[in-house]
Tab-separated table of C-alpha atoms in Angstrom:
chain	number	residue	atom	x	y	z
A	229	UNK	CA	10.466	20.169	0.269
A	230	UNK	CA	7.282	17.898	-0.669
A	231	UNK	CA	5.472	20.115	1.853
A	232	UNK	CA	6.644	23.259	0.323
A	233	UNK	CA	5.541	22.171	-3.143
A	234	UNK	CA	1.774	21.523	-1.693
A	235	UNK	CA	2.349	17.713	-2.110
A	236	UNK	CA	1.623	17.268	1.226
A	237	UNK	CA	-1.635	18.936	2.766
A	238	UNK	CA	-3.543	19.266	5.541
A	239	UNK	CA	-0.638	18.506	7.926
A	240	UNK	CA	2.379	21.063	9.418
A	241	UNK	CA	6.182	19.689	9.143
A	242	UNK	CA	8.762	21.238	10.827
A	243	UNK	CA	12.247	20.638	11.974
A	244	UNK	CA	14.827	18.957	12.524
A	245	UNK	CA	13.657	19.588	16.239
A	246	UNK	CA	15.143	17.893	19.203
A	247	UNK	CA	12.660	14.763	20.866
A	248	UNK	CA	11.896	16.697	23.657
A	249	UNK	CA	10.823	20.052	21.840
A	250	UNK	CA	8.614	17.717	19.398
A	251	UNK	CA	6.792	15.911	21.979
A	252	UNK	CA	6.602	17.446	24.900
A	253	UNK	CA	5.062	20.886	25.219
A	254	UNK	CA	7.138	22.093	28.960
A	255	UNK	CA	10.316	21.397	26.778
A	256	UNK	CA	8.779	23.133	23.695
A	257	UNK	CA	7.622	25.913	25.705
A	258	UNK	CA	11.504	26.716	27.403
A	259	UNK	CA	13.225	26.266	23.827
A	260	UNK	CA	10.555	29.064	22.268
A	261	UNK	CA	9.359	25.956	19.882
A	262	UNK	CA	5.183	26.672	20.580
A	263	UNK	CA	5.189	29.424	18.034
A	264	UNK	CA	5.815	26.775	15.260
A	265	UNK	CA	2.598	24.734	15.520
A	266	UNK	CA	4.359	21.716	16.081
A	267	UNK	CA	6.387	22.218	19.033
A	268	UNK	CA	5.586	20.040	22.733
A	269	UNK	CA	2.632	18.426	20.218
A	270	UNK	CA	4.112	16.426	16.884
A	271	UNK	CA	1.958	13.041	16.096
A	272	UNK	CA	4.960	11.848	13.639
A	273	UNK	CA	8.595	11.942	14.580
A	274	UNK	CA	10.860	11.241	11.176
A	275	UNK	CA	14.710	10.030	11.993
A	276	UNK	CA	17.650	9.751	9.615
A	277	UNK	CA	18.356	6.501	9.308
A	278	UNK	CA	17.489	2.699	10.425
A	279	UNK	CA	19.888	2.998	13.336
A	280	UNK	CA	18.212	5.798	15.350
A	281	UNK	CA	14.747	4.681	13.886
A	282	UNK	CA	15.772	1.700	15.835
A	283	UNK	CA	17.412	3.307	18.893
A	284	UNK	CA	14.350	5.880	19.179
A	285	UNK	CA	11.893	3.343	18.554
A	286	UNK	CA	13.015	1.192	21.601
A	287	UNK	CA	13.534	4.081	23.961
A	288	UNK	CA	9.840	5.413	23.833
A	289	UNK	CA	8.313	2.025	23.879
A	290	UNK	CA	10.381	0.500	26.543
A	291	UNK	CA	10.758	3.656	28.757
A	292	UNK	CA	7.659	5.962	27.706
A	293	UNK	CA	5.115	3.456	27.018
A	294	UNK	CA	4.262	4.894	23.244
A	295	UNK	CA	2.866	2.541	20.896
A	296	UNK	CA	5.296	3.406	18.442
A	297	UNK	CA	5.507	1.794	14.539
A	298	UNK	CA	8.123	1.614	12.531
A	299	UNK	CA	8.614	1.193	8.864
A	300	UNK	CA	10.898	2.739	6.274
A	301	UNK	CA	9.212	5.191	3.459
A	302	UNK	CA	10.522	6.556	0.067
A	303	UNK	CA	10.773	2.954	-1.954
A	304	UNK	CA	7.980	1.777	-3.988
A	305	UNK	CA	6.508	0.599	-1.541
A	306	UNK	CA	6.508	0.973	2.680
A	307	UNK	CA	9.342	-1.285	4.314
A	308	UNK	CA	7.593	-2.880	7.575
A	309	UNK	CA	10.699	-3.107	10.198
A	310	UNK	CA	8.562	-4.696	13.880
A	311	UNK	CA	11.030	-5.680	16.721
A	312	UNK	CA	11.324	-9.203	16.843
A	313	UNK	CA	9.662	-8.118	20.600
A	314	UNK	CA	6.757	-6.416	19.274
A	315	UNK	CA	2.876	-7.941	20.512
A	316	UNK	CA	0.836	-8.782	17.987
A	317	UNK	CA	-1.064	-4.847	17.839
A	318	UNK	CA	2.596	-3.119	17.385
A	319	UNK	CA	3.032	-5.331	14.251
A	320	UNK	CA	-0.882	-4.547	13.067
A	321	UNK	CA	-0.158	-0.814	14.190
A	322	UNK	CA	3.461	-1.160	11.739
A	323	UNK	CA	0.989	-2.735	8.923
A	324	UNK	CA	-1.919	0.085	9.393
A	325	UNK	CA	0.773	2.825	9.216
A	326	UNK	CA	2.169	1.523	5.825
A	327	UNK	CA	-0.727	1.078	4.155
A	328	UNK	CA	-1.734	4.987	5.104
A	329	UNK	CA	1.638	5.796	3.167
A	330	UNK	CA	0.281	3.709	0.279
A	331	UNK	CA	-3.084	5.912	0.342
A	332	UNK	CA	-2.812	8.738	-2.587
């Protein structure tokens, strides 16, 4: 709704959409996502809750090799959440991200 209203510009937001359709383009393509601008090419994947922040979060680090950063939004102010695994440029990638958020 905040990117109905205009409050957020310069950036497209669709969904929900399946991982696959979001991120990879082959997938996108065979679901008839590319039409939405997003579709097979989305820099910024938003989940429902800590649990499959969590889940997700693990799965295309361990397995895919993303550089991925996680952190909760909507409070005053960003939540940083780093695996206790994370290398010291995941948890400077987690603290780069929030303070983006915090940029009005």
């Amino acid at each position: 709704k905040m990117n109905q209203r205009g409050q957020i510009p310069g950036c497209i937001v669709e969904g929900p959409l399946a991982f696959d359709g979001a991120v990879d383009m082959k997938a996108a393509k065979l679901k008839g996502l590319t039409e939405s601008g997003v579709g097979g090419q989305a820099d910024v994947v938003i989940v429902p809750n800590i649990e499959a922040g969590n889940l997700y979060g693990k799965i295309v680090s361990l397995y895919c090799g993303y550089r991925v950063a996680h952190f909760v939004v909507g409070t005053k102010v960003p939540i940083l959440i780093p695996s206790r695994a994370d290398d010291g440029e995941n948890k400077m990638l987690c603290m780069a991200m929030a303070l983006a958020c915090m940029v009005r």
